[in-house]
Amino acid sequence: MTNGNTEPFGVGMKHETITIEMKKETAVMMIWLAAGMLLVLSAFFLFGESNSLWEPLMGAGIAGGVYLTTLVVYCTRPPISFRRRWITIGMTALTAAAAVVGWAGQKERSQWQRETLLSIRTVIGGGIAFHATTDILRKPFEEFHAQQGRVRKSLGETFLARYSKSKVGANIYTSESQGDSLQVILERVDDQKVVLVVLDPIARGRDPMFRNIDGRLGKLQQRFFLREKGLTYESEN
Amino acid sequence: MNPKTDDVQPEAMEGSHEPGGGFTILFLLSTVIAVITIAAWYHAAEDPMGHIPRFFVTPWMIAAGQEILHGLQEFSGRPLEPVQPLPRFLTLTSLFLITVFGPTLYFFGIRERILSRSAIRLRWPASITSIVGAVITLPTMITLLLAVPLQHAAFVGLKEAQAIQYDRDFIINDLNLIAWDIFEYRVRPKSMEGEGGGPAAGYMLPPHLASTEYGRYAIKVVGDQVEIRSESRRYSGATITASVGEKGTLTNWKFEGEFR
């Protein structure tokens, strides 16, 4: 007995049933996809316009993890065998654990690298500050000690003779490039000593609450004292 | 043929291979998903930002790239820029792929395969979606499992390299201090406590410069030339040698051991 086509009637019925089942399954899959996307999307934008990707990623990651857990439980429900179910859940859990460890590790690494960049900037800033200051003080120091005869200029006078346009309180450093923001401020000049305060407005100092000479907070600052005997300095921040 | 007593022939149990309307939709859907997946991978390879890894299976690599970008902006003294739309989009896309799209297609496909095994052969459009799911999910799983020990080892190496670099930088700072001290000795007249005046002969390193937190220093005076040799306290065999010029400038740098 046939249904008018070439197929036996019973097989055609079973074929239609399976086709309907598969269409239903596809529809269910589409619903899952839509729900998963909505969940992850909502969690991602829950944190608004943050300055970092970690917070939105954490929120969306947790939402994704919840979705994945329910998905695995749903897809491995009976009549999937108990053994196959738990193998699948175990592999998924292992992969999720690796993801969490990788995530946490990568966050730690990137934050360490960012901190390291700032520390490197401080070390470089200190070296540049010393180099810039000694460049300024080298000539006056040489000229002061090269004086012959009874009439000699004081150290301060020798300094001002070379840097005649320098005023107390002003930045006497000439930037070497557009990105060079170092400041060398002439704080004091008298017969016995010259005091320079060097500020790097970009390099981070030891104390983030330290008030710098120009009113900034927490930047690298050193104070240099040039006397007849030589140079000393204090690292203020 | 009696449907109750006659066995249905096995061949007759196989479903029709003639596509219906549902087949077309499924085929198009599978094609779109495959194209999006390939486009996403290709876009990742383009690396438009220059800081994002080409392989964004792991969205936290994008976040890490953003963190380092902020570090570079702070290093340069530039204000921190808000996260651009592109990294946000890539992070979200990556998350969708590895937590929603890939696993959904994969697990649904697996379930269909298992359940359909004893019945008719699985229709090939459904197989494509499960293949796409597997293409996304399985490499992701392997990457995640392998990445943990590899990244940890890389991090340990990076920290060690950075510690060596720190040590080197601080020793160079100490050498600059010593060079300036030698310059002062040369410039100061002999009348100042019997020191200096002209050549560097007679110069001795003061104790606070001969040994610091980072290294031990020794000088060799040959005529008017002074050579400083430093040895790291932390890294045995790591040395830096430099010559001090008349104006206190350092030249003829030589780096040995870990500092090379």
Short mmCIF file of C-alpha atoms in Angstrom, two decimals:
data_model
loop_
_atom_site.label_atom_id
_atom_site.label_comp_id
_atom_site.label_asym_id
_atom_site.label_seq_id
_atom_site.Cartn_x
_atom_site.Cartn_y
_atom_site.Cartn_z
CA MET A 1 0.00 0.00 0.00
CA THR A 2 1.44 3.35 -0.90
CA ASN A 3 0.41 6.94 -0.44
CA GLY A 4 0.22 7.67 -4.14
CA ASN A 5 3.96 8.36 -4.42
CA THR A 6 6.62 5.69 -4.80
CA GLU A 7 7.39 5.46 -1.07
CA PRO A 8 5.71 2.99 1.19
CA PHE A 9 3.20 4.84 3.34
CA GLY A 10 4.74 4.04 6.78
CA VAL A 11 8.20 5.25 5.79
CA GLY A 12 6.83 8.51 4.46
CA MET A 13 5.08 9.17 7.79
CA LYS A 14 8.25 8.47 9.74
CA HIS A 15 10.23 10.70 7.36
CA GLU A 16 7.79 13.57 7.85
CA THR A 17 7.90 13.12 11.62
CA ILE A 18 11.68 13.27 11.65
CA THR A 19 11.65 16.32 9.36
CA ILE A 20 9.24 18.09 11.71
CA GLU A 21 11.43 17.14 14.66
CA MET A 22 14.50 18.53 12.98
CA LYS A 23 12.76 21.76 12.07
CA LYS A 24 11.67 22.06 15.67
CA GLU A 25 15.20 21.39 16.83
CA THR A 26 16.52 24.07 14.46
CA ALA A 27 13.97 26.53 15.78
CA VAL A 28 14.99 25.67 19.33
CA MET A 29 18.63 26.20 18.39
CA MET A 30 17.82 29.61 16.92
CA ILE A 31 16.03 30.57 20.12
CA TRP A 32 19.04 29.50 22.16
CA LEU A 33 21.34 31.52 19.92
CA ALA A 34 19.15 34.60 20.24
CA ALA A 35 18.88 34.23 24.01
CA GLY A 36 22.64 33.73 24.35
CA MET A 37 23.42 36.78 22.25
CA LEU A 38 20.98 38.92 24.20
CA LEU A 39 22.38 37.75 27.53
CA VAL A 40 26.02 38.37 26.59
CA LEU A 41 25.24 41.69 24.92
CA SER A 42 23.27 43.00 27.92
CA ALA A 43 25.97 41.97 30.37
CA PHE A 44 28.69 43.54 28.21
CA PHE A 45 27.00 46.95 28.07
CA LEU A 46 25.90 46.86 31.69
CA PHE A 47 29.13 48.62 32.63
CA GLY A 48 28.57 51.46 30.24
CA GLU A 49 31.45 53.35 28.68
CA SER A 50 34.20 52.18 31.01
CA ASN A 51 37.80 53.15 30.33
CA SER A 52 38.89 49.54 30.38
CA LEU A 53 37.62 46.38 28.73
CA TRP A 54 38.06 44.18 31.80
CA GLU A 55 34.79 45.07 33.53
CA PRO A 56 32.52 44.58 30.50
CA LEU A 57 34.44 41.43 29.64
CA MET A 58 33.96 40.04 33.12
CA GLY A 59 30.23 40.73 33.06
CA ALA A 60 29.79 39.26 29.60
CA GLY A 61 32.07 36.35 30.43
CA ILE A 62 29.99 35.41 33.47
CA ALA A 63 26.83 35.65 31.36
CA GLY A 64 28.48 33.52 28.69
CA GLY A 65 29.51 30.98 31.31
CA VAL A 66 25.98 30.73 32.63
CA TYR A 67 24.67 30.31 29.10
CA LEU A 68 27.25 27.65 28.30
CA THR A 69 26.44 25.71 31.46
CA THR A 70 22.73 25.61 30.70
CA LEU A 71 23.43 24.78 27.07
CA VAL A 72 25.61 21.80 27.92
CA VAL A 73 23.09 20.51 30.47
CA TYR A 74 20.28 20.92 27.95
CA CYS A 75 22.08 19.28 25.04
CA THR A 76 23.28 16.32 27.07
CA ARG A 77 19.89 15.53 28.66
CA PRO A 78 18.45 12.03 28.21
CA PRO A 79 18.33 10.05 26.05
CA ILE A 80 22.05 10.94 25.85
CA SER A 81 23.81 8.31 27.92
CA PHE A 82 24.98 9.11 31.44
CA ARG A 83 28.61 8.45 30.52
CA ARG A 84 28.59 10.63 27.45
CA ARG A 85 26.82 13.38 29.35
CA TRP A 86 29.37 13.56 32.11
CA ILE A 87 32.32 13.31 29.76
CA THR A 88 30.94 16.30 27.85
CA ILE A 89 30.26 18.26 31.03
CA GLY A 90 33.72 17.39 32.36
CA MET A 91 35.49 18.52 29.17
CA THR A 92 33.47 21.74 29.14
CA ALA A 93 34.27 22.41 32.79
CA LEU A 94 37.97 21.77 32.16
CA THR A 95 37.99 24.15 29.21
CA ALA A 96 36.08 26.78 31.19
CA ALA A 97 38.57 26.45 34.05
CA ALA A 98 41.45 26.90 31.59
CA ALA A 99 39.68 29.98 30.22
CA VAL A 100 39.29 31.48 33.70
CA VAL A 101 42.94 30.80 34.56
CA GLY A 102 44.06 32.20 31.23
CA TRP A 103 41.88 35.24 31.71
CA ALA A 104 43.11 35.97 35.21
CA GLY A 105 46.70 35.39 34.16
CA GLN A 106 46.43 37.65 31.16
CA LYS A 107 44.89 40.41 33.27
CA GLU A 108 47.71 40.12 35.80
CA ARG A 109 50.32 40.15 33.04
CA SER A 110 48.92 43.17 31.24
CA GLN A 111 48.56 45.15 34.46
CA TRP A 112 52.13 44.22 35.39
CA GLN A 113 53.33 45.36 31.96
CA ARG A 114 51.51 48.66 32.36
CA GLU A 115 53.08 49.19 35.80
CA THR A 116 56.47 48.25 34.41
CA LEU A 117 56.15 50.81 31.63
CA LEU A 118 55.49 53.51 34.24
CA SER A 119 58.44 52.31 36.36
CA ILE A 120 60.73 52.36 33.33
CA ARG A 121 59.58 55.90 32.63
CA THR A 122 60.54 56.89 36.17
CA VAL A 123 64.01 55.36 35.89
CA ILE A 124 64.55 57.01 32.52
CA GLY A 125 63.19 60.28 33.88
CA GLY A 126 65.68 60.21 36.76
CA GLY A 127 68.57 59.63 34.39
CA ILE A 128 67.46 62.40 32.04
CA ALA A 129 66.96 64.79 34.96
CA PHE A 130 70.54 64.20 36.14
CA HIS A 131 71.93 64.52 32.63
CA ALA A 132 70.03 67.76 31.92
CA THR A 133 71.06 69.33 35.22
CA THR A 134 74.74 68.45 34.93
CA ASP A 135 74.70 69.80 31.37
CA ILE A 136 73.51 73.15 32.74
CA LEU A 137 75.92 73.24 35.71
CA ARG A 138 79.06 71.87 34.04
CA LYS A 139 80.25 75.08 32.41
CA PRO A 140 79.64 77.44 35.41
CA PHE A 141 81.43 74.96 37.68
CA GLU A 142 84.42 74.71 35.32
CA GLU A 143 84.57 78.45 34.78
CA PHE A 144 84.37 79.17 38.51
CA HIS A 145 87.32 76.91 39.32
CA ALA A 146 89.32 78.04 36.28
CA GLN A 147 89.45 81.63 37.56
CA GLN A 148 92.92 82.97 38.24
CA GLY A 149 93.96 85.96 40.27
CA ARG A 150 92.64 87.62 43.38
CA VAL A 151 89.47 89.05 41.94
CA ARG A 152 87.16 86.17 41.42
CA LYS A 153 83.47 85.94 40.79
CA SER A 154 81.37 83.92 43.19
CA LEU A 155 79.75 80.70 42.08
CA GLY A 156 76.40 82.44 41.77
CA GLU A 157 77.86 85.26 39.71
CA THR A 158 79.61 82.77 37.44
CA PHE A 159 76.32 80.96 36.94
CA LEU A 160 74.38 84.14 36.15
CA ALA A 161 77.11 85.29 33.80
CA ARG A 162 76.48 82.22 31.68
CA TYR A 163 72.70 82.16 32.11
CA SER A 164 72.08 85.90 32.14
CA LYS A 165 68.46 85.59 31.13
CA SER A 166 67.66 83.19 33.95
CA LYS A 167 65.25 84.37 36.60
CA VAL A 168 64.62 82.78 39.93
CA GLY A 169 61.46 80.70 39.71
CA ALA A 170 61.66 80.23 35.95
CA ASN A 171 62.33 77.12 33.87
CA ILE A 172 65.83 77.42 32.46
CA TYR A 173 65.81 74.16 30.51
CA THR A 174 65.65 74.22 26.71
CA SER A 175 63.54 71.35 25.41
CA GLU A 176 65.33 69.12 22.96
CA SER A 177 62.20 67.94 21.16
CA GLN A 178 58.47 68.50 21.02
CA GLY A 179 57.78 65.68 23.44
CA ASP A 180 60.42 66.83 25.94
CA SER A 181 58.48 68.28 28.88
CA LEU A 182 61.28 68.32 31.48
CA GLN A 183 61.49 71.43 33.65
CA VAL A 184 64.61 72.72 35.40
CA ILE A 185 63.57 75.53 37.71
CA LEU A 186 66.09 77.94 39.14
CA GLU A 187 65.02 78.06 42.77
CA ARG A 188 67.86 79.97 44.31
CA VAL A 189 71.20 81.47 43.38
CA ASP A 190 73.62 83.17 45.77
CA ASP A 191 77.38 83.50 46.21
CA GLN A 192 77.79 80.03 47.72
CA LYS A 193 75.32 77.89 45.87
CA VAL A 194 72.93 77.37 43.00
CA VAL A 195 69.76 75.39 43.66
CA LEU A 196 67.87 73.77 40.79
CA VAL A 197 64.61 71.85 41.09
CA VAL A 198 64.02 69.37 38.30
CA LEU A 199 60.50 68.20 37.53
CA ASP A 200 59.44 65.50 35.07
CA PRO A 201 55.69 66.07 34.58
CA ILE A 202 55.22 62.61 33.07
CA ALA A 203 57.33 60.28 35.22
CA ARG A 204 55.63 58.95 38.29
CA GLY A 205 57.26 59.69 41.63
CA ARG A 206 57.31 57.59 44.80
CA ASP A 207 54.42 59.36 46.48
CA PRO A 208 51.30 59.93 44.37
CA MET A 209 50.16 62.69 46.75
CA PHE A 210 53.43 64.66 46.70
CA ARG A 211 52.81 68.27 45.69
CA ASN A 212 55.27 69.21 42.97
CA ILE A 213 56.78 72.65 42.57
CA ASP A 214 54.34 73.53 39.80
CA GLY A 215 51.28 72.32 41.68
CA ARG A 216 51.00 68.88 40.09
CA LEU A 217 50.65 65.79 42.19
CA GLY A 218 52.88 62.74 42.38
CA LYS A 219 55.45 63.42 39.68
CA LEU A 220 59.22 62.88 39.72
CA GLN A 221 61.08 65.77 41.34
CA GLN A 222 64.73 66.20 42.35
CA ARG A 223 66.58 69.08 43.94
CA PHE A 224 70.22 69.78 42.97
CA PHE A 225 72.68 71.89 44.99
CA LEU A 226 75.81 73.12 43.29
CA ARG A 227 78.43 74.42 45.72
CA GLU A 228 82.08 75.23 45.32
CA LYS A 229 83.04 71.73 46.35
CA GLY A 230 80.63 70.02 44.00
CA LEU A 231 77.14 68.80 43.32
CA THR A 232 74.74 67.10 45.69
CA TYR A 233 71.13 66.24 45.16
CA GLU A 234 67.98 65.06 46.91
CA SER A 235 65.33 62.91 45.34
CA GLU A 236 62.20 64.64 46.65
CA ASN A 237 59.77 62.34 44.89
CA MET B 1 2.44 -5.17 0.84
CA ASN B 2 1.17 -5.59 4.39
CA PRO B 3 2.45 -2.75 6.64
CA LYS B 4 1.85 -4.82 9.77
CA THR B 5 3.60 -8.04 8.82
CA ASP B 6 6.17 -7.11 6.22
CA ASP B 7 9.49 -5.57 7.32
CA VAL B 8 10.19 -2.21 5.79
CA GLN B 9 13.22 -2.58 3.55
CA PRO B 10 16.28 -0.75 4.93
CA GLU B 11 16.69 1.26 1.76
CA ALA B 12 13.17 2.48 2.07
CA MET B 13 13.90 3.85 5.54
CA GLU B 14 16.34 6.42 4.14
CA GLY B 15 14.76 9.77 3.78
CA SER B 16 14.20 11.60 0.58
CA HIS B 17 17.14 13.58 -0.73
CA GLU B 18 15.01 16.07 -2.49
CA PRO B 19 15.41 19.48 -0.82
CA GLY B 20 12.35 21.18 0.60
CA GLY B 21 11.79 24.81 1.62
CA GLY B 22 13.38 24.19 5.02
CA PHE B 23 16.51 22.88 3.35
CA THR B 24 17.02 26.17 1.52
CA ILE B 25 16.70 28.20 4.69
CA LEU B 26 19.07 25.93 6.56
CA PHE B 27 21.58 25.96 3.72
CA LEU B 28 21.53 29.75 3.52
CA LEU B 29 21.84 30.04 7.28
CA SER B 30 24.80 27.68 7.35
CA THR B 31 26.47 29.58 4.54
CA VAL B 32 25.98 32.93 6.29
CA ILE B 33 27.40 31.57 9.54
CA ALA B 34 30.39 30.07 7.74
CA VAL B 35 31.07 33.33 5.90
CA ILE B 36 30.83 35.39 9.11
CA THR B 37 33.22 33.00 10.83
CA ILE B 38 35.75 33.17 8.00
CA ALA B 39 35.43 36.97 7.82
CA ALA B 40 35.97 37.25 11.57
CA TRP B 41 39.14 35.15 11.42
CA TYR B 42 40.40 37.11 8.43
CA HIS B 43 39.69 40.40 10.15
CA ALA B 44 41.59 39.22 13.18
CA ALA B 45 44.57 38.49 10.95
CA GLU B 46 44.52 42.05 9.63
CA ASP B 47 45.29 43.43 13.10
CA PRO B 48 44.22 47.00 12.28
CA MET B 49 45.08 48.44 15.68
CA GLY B 50 48.59 47.11 15.77
CA HIS B 51 48.24 46.15 19.42
CA ILE B 52 45.59 43.46 19.22
CA PRO B 53 46.79 39.92 18.72
CA ARG B 54 45.86 38.49 15.38
CA PHE B 55 44.17 35.56 16.94
CA PHE B 56 41.33 36.80 19.08
CA VAL B 57 39.95 33.47 20.15
CA THR B 58 40.65 34.73 23.63
CA PRO B 59 38.87 38.09 24.08
CA TRP B 60 40.96 38.86 27.15
CA MET B 61 43.94 39.29 24.81
CA ILE B 62 42.11 42.28 23.36
CA ALA B 63 41.49 43.67 26.85
CA ALA B 64 45.17 43.09 27.67
CA GLY B 65 46.18 44.96 24.52
CA GLN B 66 43.99 47.85 25.62
CA GLU B 67 45.63 47.86 29.05
CA ILE B 68 49.09 48.03 27.51
CA LEU B 69 47.93 50.75 25.14
CA HIS B 70 46.91 52.81 28.17
CA GLY B 71 50.33 52.15 29.68
CA LEU B 72 51.98 53.46 26.51
CA GLN B 73 49.79 56.57 26.58
CA GLU B 74 50.79 57.23 30.20
CA PHE B 75 54.44 56.59 29.29
CA SER B 76 54.22 59.27 26.61
CA GLY B 77 52.40 61.70 28.88
CA ARG B 78 49.25 61.61 26.77
CA PRO B 79 45.83 61.55 28.43
CA LEU B 80 44.11 58.19 28.53
CA GLU B 81 41.78 57.69 25.59
CA PRO B 82 38.46 55.91 26.08
CA VAL B 83 38.16 52.46 24.58
CA GLN B 84 37.45 52.76 20.87
CA PRO B 85 34.44 51.04 19.28
CA LEU B 86 36.61 48.61 17.32
CA PRO B 87 38.16 46.82 20.33
CA ARG B 88 34.72 46.69 21.96
CA PHE B 89 33.25 45.16 18.83
CA LEU B 90 36.08 42.64 18.51
CA THR B 91 35.80 41.64 22.16
CA LEU B 92 32.07 41.15 21.89
CA THR B 93 32.41 39.23 18.62
CA SER B 94 35.01 36.97 20.14
CA LEU B 95 32.80 36.32 23.16
CA PHE B 96 29.82 35.55 20.94
CA LEU B 97 31.88 33.11 18.92
CA ILE B 98 33.41 31.16 21.77
CA THR B 99 30.55 31.20 24.28
CA VAL B 100 27.38 31.33 22.15
CA PHE B 101 27.70 30.59 18.43
CA GLY B 102 30.36 27.92 18.42
CA PRO B 103 29.15 25.89 21.41
CA THR B 104 25.47 26.17 20.42
CA LEU B 105 26.04 24.86 16.91
CA TYR B 106 28.48 22.26 18.18
CA PHE B 107 26.41 20.83 21.02
CA PHE B 108 23.16 20.87 19.10
CA GLY B 109 24.95 19.20 16.21
CA ILE B 110 26.44 16.56 18.50
CA ARG B 111 23.05 15.82 19.99
CA GLU B 112 21.44 15.52 16.59
CA ARG B 113 24.16 13.17 15.41
CA ILE B 114 23.79 10.93 18.42
CA LEU B 115 20.02 10.81 18.24
CA SER B 116 19.92 10.40 14.49
CA ARG B 117 22.48 7.62 14.34
CA SER B 118 19.95 4.83 14.59
CA ALA B 119 17.48 6.59 12.36
CA ILE B 120 17.95 8.11 8.96
CA ARG B 121 21.28 9.52 7.94
CA LEU B 122 21.68 13.09 9.20
CA ARG B 123 20.75 15.64 6.58
CA TRP B 124 23.83 17.36 5.38
CA PRO B 125 22.66 21.00 5.93
CA ALA B 126 22.42 20.27 9.64
CA SER B 127 25.88 18.71 9.42
CA ILE B 128 27.30 21.98 8.10
CA THR B 129 26.13 23.88 11.17
CA SER B 130 27.65 21.28 13.45
CA ILE B 131 30.87 21.41 11.41
CA VAL B 132 30.95 25.20 11.74
CA GLY B 133 30.34 24.80 15.45
CA ALA B 134 33.19 22.32 15.67
CA VAL B 135 35.49 24.60 13.65
CA ILE B 136 34.93 27.35 16.21
CA THR B 137 34.70 25.30 19.38
CA LEU B 138 37.40 22.65 19.08
CA PRO B 139 40.33 24.97 18.22
CA THR B 140 39.12 27.28 20.99
CA MET B 141 39.22 24.42 23.48
CA ILE B 142 42.70 23.34 22.38
CA THR B 143 43.98 26.92 22.43
CA LEU B 144 42.61 27.56 25.90
CA LEU B 145 44.07 24.36 27.32
CA LEU B 146 47.50 24.88 25.76
CA ALA B 147 47.67 28.63 26.39
CA VAL B 148 47.72 28.44 30.19
CA PRO B 149 51.14 26.78 30.67
CA LEU B 150 52.68 28.56 27.67
CA GLN B 151 51.60 32.02 28.78
CA HIS B 152 52.73 31.36 32.33
CA ALA B 153 56.19 30.33 31.10
CA ALA B 154 56.36 33.42 28.89
CA PHE B 155 55.41 35.65 31.82
CA VAL B 156 58.10 34.19 34.06
CA GLY B 157 60.68 34.83 31.32
CA LEU B 158 59.43 38.37 30.80
CA LYS B 159 59.65 39.20 34.52
CA GLU B 160 63.19 37.89 34.69
CA ALA B 161 64.25 39.87 31.62
CA GLN B 162 62.70 43.02 33.06
CA ALA B 163 64.46 42.53 36.41
CA ILE B 164 67.79 42.30 34.58
CA GLN B 165 66.96 45.44 32.60
CA TYR B 166 66.10 47.31 35.82
CA ASP B 167 69.39 46.32 37.34
CA ARG B 168 71.25 47.50 34.25
CA ASP B 169 69.44 50.87 34.22
CA PHE B 170 70.21 51.56 37.89
CA ILE B 171 73.87 50.67 37.40
CA ILE B 172 74.04 53.06 34.43
CA ASN B 173 72.60 55.79 36.70
CA ASP B 174 75.33 55.00 39.27
CA LEU B 175 77.99 55.21 36.55
CA ASN B 176 76.73 58.67 35.60
CA LEU B 177 77.12 59.77 39.23
CA ILE B 178 80.68 58.41 39.34
CA ALA B 179 81.53 60.11 36.02
CA TRP B 180 80.35 63.45 37.41
CA ASP B 181 82.35 62.88 40.60
CA ILE B 182 85.49 62.28 38.51
CA PHE B 183 84.75 65.45 36.52
CA GLU B 184 84.48 67.46 39.75
CA TYR B 185 87.80 65.99 40.93
CA ARG B 186 89.48 67.06 37.68
CA VAL B 187 88.03 70.59 37.82
CA ARG B 188 88.54 71.39 41.51
CA PRO B 189 91.93 72.96 42.27
CA LYS B 190 94.56 71.05 44.28
CA SER B 191 94.16 73.59 47.08
CA MET B 192 90.79 72.06 47.97
CA GLU B 193 91.84 69.44 50.54
CA GLY B 194 94.70 68.24 48.40
CA GLU B 195 92.51 66.88 45.68
CA GLY B 196 92.28 67.17 42.00
CA GLY B 197 93.46 69.81 39.55
CA GLY B 198 93.87 68.63 36.02
CA PRO B 199 94.36 64.94 35.38
CA ALA B 200 92.46 62.29 37.19
CA ALA B 201 95.53 60.73 38.79
CA GLY B 202 94.99 60.29 42.48
CA TYR B 203 91.25 59.97 42.21
CA MET B 204 89.67 57.45 44.56
CA LEU B 205 86.08 56.35 44.57
CA PRO B 206 84.24 57.54 47.67
CA PRO B 207 82.73 54.62 49.65
CA HIS B 208 79.13 55.58 48.93
CA LEU B 209 79.86 55.30 45.20
CA ALA B 210 82.19 52.26 45.35
CA SER B 211 79.34 50.07 46.54
CA THR B 212 75.65 50.73 46.04
CA GLU B 213 72.43 48.75 46.28
CA TYR B 214 72.83 47.58 42.71
CA GLY B 215 76.53 47.09 42.10
CA ARG B 216 80.16 47.27 43.05
CA TYR B 217 82.41 49.69 41.20
CA ALA B 218 86.13 49.92 40.55
CA ILE B 219 88.14 52.45 38.60
CA LYS B 220 91.37 52.20 36.60
CA VAL B 221 93.25 55.39 35.87
CA VAL B 222 95.58 55.24 32.88
CA GLY B 223 97.07 58.67 32.22
CA ASP B 224 94.20 61.04 31.83
CA GLN B 225 91.75 58.27 31.04
CA VAL B 226 89.55 56.76 33.69
CA GLU B 227 87.81 53.48 33.17
CA ILE B 228 84.98 52.41 35.46
CA ARG B 229 84.05 48.79 35.84
CA SER B 230 80.80 47.81 37.51
CA GLU B 231 79.56 44.41 38.59
CA SER B 232 75.95 43.65 39.42
CA ARG B 233 75.20 42.44 42.95
CA ARG B 234 72.26 40.36 41.77
CA TYR B 235 73.55 38.81 38.56
CA SER B 236 76.98 37.27 38.84
CA GLY B 237 79.10 37.92 35.78
CA ALA B 238 76.93 40.82 34.59
CA THR B 239 79.28 43.77 34.16
CA ILE B 240 79.35 47.17 32.52
CA THR B 241 82.56 48.99 31.64
CA ALA B 242 82.80 52.58 30.43
CA SER B 243 85.41 55.30 30.00
CA VAL B 244 85.03 58.77 31.45
CA GLY B 245 85.86 61.72 29.20
CA GLU B 246 87.23 65.08 30.27
CA LYS B 247 83.80 66.63 30.59
CA GLY B 248 82.46 63.73 32.64
CA THR B 249 80.76 62.02 29.69
CA LEU B 250 80.74 58.23 29.43
CA THR B 251 81.95 56.45 26.32
CA ASN B 252 83.21 53.02 25.17
CA TRP B 253 80.38 51.12 26.77
CA LYS B 254 80.83 47.36 27.15
CA PHE B 255 78.12 45.04 28.48
CA GLU B 256 78.92 41.50 29.55
CA GLY B 257 77.02 38.55 30.97
CA GLU B 258 73.29 39.06 31.48
CA PHE B 259 73.63 42.73 30.54
CA ARG B 260 74.75 41.97 26.99
#
